mmCIF file of C-alpha atoms in Angstrom:
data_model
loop_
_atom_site.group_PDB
_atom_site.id
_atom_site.type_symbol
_atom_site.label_atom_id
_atom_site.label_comp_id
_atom_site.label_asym_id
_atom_site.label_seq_id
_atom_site.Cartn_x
_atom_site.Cartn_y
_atom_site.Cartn_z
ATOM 1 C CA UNK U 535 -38.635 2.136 -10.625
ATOM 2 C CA UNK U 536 -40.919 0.470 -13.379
ATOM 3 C CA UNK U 537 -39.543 -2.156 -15.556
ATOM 4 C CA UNK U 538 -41.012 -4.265 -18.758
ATOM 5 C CA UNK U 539 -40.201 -7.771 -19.687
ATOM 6 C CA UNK U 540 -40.930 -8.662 -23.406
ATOM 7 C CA UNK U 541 -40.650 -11.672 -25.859
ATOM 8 C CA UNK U 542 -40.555 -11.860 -29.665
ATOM 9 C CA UNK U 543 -38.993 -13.821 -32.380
ATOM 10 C CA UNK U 544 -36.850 -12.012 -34.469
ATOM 11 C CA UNK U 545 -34.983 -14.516 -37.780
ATOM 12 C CA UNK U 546 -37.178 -17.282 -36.174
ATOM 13 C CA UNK U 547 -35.447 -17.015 -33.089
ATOM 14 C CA UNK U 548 -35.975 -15.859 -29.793
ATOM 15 C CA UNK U 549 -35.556 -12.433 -28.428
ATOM 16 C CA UNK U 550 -36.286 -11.439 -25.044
ATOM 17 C CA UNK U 551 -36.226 -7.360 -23.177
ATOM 18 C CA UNK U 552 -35.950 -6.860 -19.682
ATOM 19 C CA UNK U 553 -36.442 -2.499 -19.993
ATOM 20 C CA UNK U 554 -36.507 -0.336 -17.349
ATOM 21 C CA UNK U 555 -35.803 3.080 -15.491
ATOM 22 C CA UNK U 556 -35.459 3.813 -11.606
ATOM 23 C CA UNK U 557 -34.995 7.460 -10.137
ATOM 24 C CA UNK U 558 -32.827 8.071 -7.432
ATOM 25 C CA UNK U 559 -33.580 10.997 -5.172
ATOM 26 C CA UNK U 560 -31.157 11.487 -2.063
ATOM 27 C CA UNK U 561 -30.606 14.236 0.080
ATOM 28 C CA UNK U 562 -27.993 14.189 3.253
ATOM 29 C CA UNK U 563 -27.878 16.705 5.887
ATOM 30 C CA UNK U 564 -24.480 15.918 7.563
ATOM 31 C CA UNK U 565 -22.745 17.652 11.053
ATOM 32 C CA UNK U 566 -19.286 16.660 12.068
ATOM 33 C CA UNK U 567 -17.611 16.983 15.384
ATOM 34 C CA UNK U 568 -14.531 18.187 16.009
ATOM 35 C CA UNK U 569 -14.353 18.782 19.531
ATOM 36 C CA UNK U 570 -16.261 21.183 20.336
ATOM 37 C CA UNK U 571 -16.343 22.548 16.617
ATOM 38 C CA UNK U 572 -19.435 21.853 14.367
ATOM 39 C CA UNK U 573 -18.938 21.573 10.275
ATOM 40 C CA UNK U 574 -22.749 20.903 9.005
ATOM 41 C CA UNK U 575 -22.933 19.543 5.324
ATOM 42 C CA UNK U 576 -25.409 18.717 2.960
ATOM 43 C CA UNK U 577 -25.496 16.405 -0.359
ATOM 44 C CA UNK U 578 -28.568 16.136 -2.772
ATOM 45 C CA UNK U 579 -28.599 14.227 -5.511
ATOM 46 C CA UNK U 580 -31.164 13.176 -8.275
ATOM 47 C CA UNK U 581 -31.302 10.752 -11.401
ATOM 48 C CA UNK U 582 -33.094 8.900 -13.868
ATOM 49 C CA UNK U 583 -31.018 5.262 -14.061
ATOM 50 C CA UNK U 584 -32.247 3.205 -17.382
ATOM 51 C CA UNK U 585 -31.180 -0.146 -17.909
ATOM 52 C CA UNK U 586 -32.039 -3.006 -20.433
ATOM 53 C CA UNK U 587 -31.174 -6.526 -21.248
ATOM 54 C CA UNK U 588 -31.477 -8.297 -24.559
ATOM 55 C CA UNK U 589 -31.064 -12.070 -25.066
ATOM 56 C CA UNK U 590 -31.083 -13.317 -28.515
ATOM 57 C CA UNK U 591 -31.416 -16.962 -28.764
ATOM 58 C CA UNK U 592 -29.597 -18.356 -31.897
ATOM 59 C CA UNK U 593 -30.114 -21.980 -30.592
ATOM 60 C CA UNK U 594 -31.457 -23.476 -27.700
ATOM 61 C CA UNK U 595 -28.428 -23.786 -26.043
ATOM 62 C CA UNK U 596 -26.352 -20.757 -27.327
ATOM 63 C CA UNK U 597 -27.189 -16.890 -26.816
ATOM 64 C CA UNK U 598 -25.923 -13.607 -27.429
ATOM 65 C CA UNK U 599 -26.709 -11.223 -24.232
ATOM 66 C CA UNK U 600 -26.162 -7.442 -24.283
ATOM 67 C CA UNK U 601 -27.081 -5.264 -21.068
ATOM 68 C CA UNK U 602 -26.773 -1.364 -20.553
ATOM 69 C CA UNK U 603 -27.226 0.033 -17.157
ATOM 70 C CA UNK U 604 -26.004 3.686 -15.459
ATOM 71 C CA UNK U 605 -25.388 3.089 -12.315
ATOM 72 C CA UNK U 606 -24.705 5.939 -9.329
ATOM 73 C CA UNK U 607 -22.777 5.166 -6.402
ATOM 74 C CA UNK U 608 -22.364 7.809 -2.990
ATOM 75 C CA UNK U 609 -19.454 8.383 -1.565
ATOM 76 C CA UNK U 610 -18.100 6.504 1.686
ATOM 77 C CA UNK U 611 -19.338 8.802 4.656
ATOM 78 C CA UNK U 612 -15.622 8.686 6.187
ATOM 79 C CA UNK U 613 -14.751 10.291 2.887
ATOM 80 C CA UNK U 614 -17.164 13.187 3.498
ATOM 81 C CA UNK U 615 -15.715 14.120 7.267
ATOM 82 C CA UNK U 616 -14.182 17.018 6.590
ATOM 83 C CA UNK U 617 -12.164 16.820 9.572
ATOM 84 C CA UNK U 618 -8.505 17.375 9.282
ATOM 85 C CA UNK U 619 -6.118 14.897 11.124
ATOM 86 C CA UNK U 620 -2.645 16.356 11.604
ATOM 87 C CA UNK U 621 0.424 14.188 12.921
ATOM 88 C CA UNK U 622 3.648 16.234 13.773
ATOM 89 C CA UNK U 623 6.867 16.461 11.653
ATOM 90 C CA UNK U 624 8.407 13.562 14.219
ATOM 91 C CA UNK U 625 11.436 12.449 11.952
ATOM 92 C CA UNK U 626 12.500 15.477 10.868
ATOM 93 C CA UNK U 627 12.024 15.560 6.999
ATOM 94 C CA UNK U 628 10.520 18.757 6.692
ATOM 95 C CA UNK U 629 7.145 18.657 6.525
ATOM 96 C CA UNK U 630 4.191 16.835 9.085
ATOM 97 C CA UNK U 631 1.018 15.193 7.387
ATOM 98 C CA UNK U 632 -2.751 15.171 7.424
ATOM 99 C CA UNK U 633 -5.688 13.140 5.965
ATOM 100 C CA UNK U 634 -9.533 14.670 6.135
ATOM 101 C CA UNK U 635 -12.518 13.710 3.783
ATOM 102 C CA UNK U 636 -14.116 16.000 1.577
ATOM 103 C CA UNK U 637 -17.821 17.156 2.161
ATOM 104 C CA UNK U 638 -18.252 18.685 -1.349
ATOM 105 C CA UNK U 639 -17.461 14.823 -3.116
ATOM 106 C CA UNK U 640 -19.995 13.922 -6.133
ATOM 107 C CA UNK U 641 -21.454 10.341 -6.467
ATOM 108 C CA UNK U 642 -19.555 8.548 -8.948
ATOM 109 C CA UNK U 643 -21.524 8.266 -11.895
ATOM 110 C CA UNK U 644 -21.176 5.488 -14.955
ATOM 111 C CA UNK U 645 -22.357 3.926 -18.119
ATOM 112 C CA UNK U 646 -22.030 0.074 -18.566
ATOM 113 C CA UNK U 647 -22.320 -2.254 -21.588
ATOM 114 C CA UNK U 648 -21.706 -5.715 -21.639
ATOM 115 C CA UNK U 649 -21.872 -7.906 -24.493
ATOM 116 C CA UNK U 650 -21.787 -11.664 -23.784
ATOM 117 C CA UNK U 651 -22.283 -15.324 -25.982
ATOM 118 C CA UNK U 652 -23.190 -18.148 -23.637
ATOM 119 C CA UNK U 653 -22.931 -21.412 -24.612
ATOM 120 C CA UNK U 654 -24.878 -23.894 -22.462
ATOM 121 C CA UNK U 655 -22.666 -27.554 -23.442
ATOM 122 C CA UNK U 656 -24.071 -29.152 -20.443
ATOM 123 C CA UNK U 657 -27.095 -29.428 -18.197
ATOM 124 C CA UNK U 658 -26.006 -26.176 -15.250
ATOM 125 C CA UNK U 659 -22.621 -25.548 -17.765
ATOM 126 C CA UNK U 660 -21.452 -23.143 -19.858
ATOM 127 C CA UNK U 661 -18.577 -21.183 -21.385
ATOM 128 C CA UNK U 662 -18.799 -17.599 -22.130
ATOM 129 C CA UNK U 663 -16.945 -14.001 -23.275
ATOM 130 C CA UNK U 664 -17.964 -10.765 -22.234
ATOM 131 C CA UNK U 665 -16.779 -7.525 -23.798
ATOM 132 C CA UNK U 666 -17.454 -4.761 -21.365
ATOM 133 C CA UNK U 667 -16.675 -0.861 -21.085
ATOM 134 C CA UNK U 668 -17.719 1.308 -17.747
ATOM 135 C CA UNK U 669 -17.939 5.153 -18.987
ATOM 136 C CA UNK U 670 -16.894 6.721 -15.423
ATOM 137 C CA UNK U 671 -17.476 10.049 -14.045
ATOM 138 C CA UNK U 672 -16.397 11.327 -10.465
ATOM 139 C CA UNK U 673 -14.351 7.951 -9.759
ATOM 140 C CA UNK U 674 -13.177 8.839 -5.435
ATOM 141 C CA UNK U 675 -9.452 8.913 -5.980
ATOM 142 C CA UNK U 676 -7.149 9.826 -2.969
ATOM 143 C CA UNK U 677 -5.043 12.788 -3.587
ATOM 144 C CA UNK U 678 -2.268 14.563 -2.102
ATOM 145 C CA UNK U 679 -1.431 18.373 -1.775
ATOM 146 C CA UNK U 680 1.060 20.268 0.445
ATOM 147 C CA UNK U 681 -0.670 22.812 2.918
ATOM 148 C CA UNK U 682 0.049 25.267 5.447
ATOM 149 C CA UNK U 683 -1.079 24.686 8.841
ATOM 150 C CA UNK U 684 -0.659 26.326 12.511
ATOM 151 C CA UNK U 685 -1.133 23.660 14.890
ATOM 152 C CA UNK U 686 -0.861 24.089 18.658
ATOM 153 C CA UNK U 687 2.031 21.875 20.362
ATOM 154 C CA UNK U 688 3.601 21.039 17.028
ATOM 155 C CA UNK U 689 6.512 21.776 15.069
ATOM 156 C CA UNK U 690 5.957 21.830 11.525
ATOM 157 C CA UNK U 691 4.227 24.084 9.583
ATOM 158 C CA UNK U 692 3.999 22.054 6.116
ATOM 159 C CA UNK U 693 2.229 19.012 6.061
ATOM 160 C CA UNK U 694 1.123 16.545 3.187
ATOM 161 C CA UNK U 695 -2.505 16.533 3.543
ATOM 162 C CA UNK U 696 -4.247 13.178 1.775
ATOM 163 C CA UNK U 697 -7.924 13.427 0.841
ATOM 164 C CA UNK U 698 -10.308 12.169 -1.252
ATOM 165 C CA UNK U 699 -11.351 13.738 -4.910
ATOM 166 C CA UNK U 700 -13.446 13.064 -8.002
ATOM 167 C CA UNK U 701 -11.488 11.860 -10.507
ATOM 168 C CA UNK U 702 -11.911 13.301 -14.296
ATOM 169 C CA UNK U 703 -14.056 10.964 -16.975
ATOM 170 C CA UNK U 704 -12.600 7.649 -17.303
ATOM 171 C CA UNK U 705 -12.917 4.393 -18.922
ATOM 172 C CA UNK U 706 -13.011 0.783 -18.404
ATOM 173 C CA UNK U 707 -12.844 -1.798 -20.714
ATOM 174 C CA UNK U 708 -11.574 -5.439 -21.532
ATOM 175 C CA UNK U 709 -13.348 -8.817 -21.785
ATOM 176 C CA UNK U 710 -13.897 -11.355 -19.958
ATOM 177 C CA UNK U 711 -13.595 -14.942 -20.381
ATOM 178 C CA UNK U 712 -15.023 -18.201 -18.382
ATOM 179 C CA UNK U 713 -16.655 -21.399 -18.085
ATOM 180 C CA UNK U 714 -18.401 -23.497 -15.514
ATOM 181 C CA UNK U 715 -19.009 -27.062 -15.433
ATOM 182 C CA UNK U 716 -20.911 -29.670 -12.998
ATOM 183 C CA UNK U 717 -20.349 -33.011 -14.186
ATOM 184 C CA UNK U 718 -22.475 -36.145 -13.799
ATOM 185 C CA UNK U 719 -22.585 -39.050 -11.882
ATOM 186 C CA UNK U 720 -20.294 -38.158 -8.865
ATOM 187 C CA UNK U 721 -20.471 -40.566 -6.338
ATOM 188 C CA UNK U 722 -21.488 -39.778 -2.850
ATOM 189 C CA UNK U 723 -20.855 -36.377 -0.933
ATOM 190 C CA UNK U 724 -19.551 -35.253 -4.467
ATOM 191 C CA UNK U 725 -22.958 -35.095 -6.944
ATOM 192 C CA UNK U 726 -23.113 -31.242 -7.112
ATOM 193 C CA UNK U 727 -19.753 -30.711 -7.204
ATOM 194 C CA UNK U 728 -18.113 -27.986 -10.069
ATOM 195 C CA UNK U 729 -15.764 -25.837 -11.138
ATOM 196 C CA UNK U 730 -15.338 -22.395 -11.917
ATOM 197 C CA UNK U 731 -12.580 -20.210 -14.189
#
């Protein structure tokens, strides 16, 4: 990764950059047992990740933060075992059901922008309210599908099989508010005592 910190003053007021960009290179090579059965598997992935921060001081004790950052996150390795796990149609419904992973699952991709003010009221306090959005791509849902299966000693031959997918693009957004406050002067075992919400 490299990153950059800079400082200027911007309206006569503070503005400080934390820039950077880190590459992500992975590649898996992946066998899973089944007995005496062997499914190999292999994942690769590659990406440039930017990120910055910018804090804009409009007084010393009040800010305005925004941050951008893509982010990539691998999939579980239980979700990748491709494995299929069948229990019998025991209560008579119809239909038996299954769970496996998925070897052929993406990372989960997203875009994330935060806007915050800060206000610092108190020496280690401060309220604030963040707007933020997460632009997701290849979210790991579970899923469900009916499938056809022949398996020795058991009854059905339908079963609902659960596994793990990407999910289409997706968004999150909403804001967030909070504040934290240590007061002074606590007597005792209490100094350094705050609160949170």
């Amino acid at each position: 990764y490299l990153q950059t910190d800079m400082e200027h003053y911007v309206f006569g007021h503070k503005l400080q950059a934390q820039v950077g960009v880190r590459y992500v290179d992975v590649s898996d090579d992946m066998n899973f047992y089944s007995g005496a059965t062997v499914t190999p598997g292999h994942r690769a992935t590659s990406k440039l990740l930017p990120s910055a921060t910018l804090r804009y001081f409009l007084t010393d004790d009040f800010d305005l933060r925004f941050n951008y950052g893509e982010t990539l996150r691998r999939p579980n390795f239980v979700d990748l075992n491709p494995v299929r796990n069948y229990v019998d149609d025991v209560t008579k419904i119809g239909y038996g059901t299954g769970t496996a992973g998925n070897p052929n699952l993406r990372p989960t991709k997203a875009k994330n922008f935060d806007l915050t003010a800060e206000w610092f009221f108190h020496k280690g306090s401060a309220v604030y309210a963040t707007a933020f959005l997460r632009q997701i791509d290849g979210l790991v849902v579970s899923t469900r599908s009916i499938v056809n299966a022949t398996v020795p000693g058991f009854t059905a031959t339908k079963y609902v099989l659960t596994l793990p997918e990407n999910a289409s693009n997706g968004e999150l957004k909403g804001v967030e508010l909070g504040w934290v406050y240590f007061p002074d002067n606590l007597p005792g075992l209490l100094d350094g005592l705050g609160v949170q919400g």
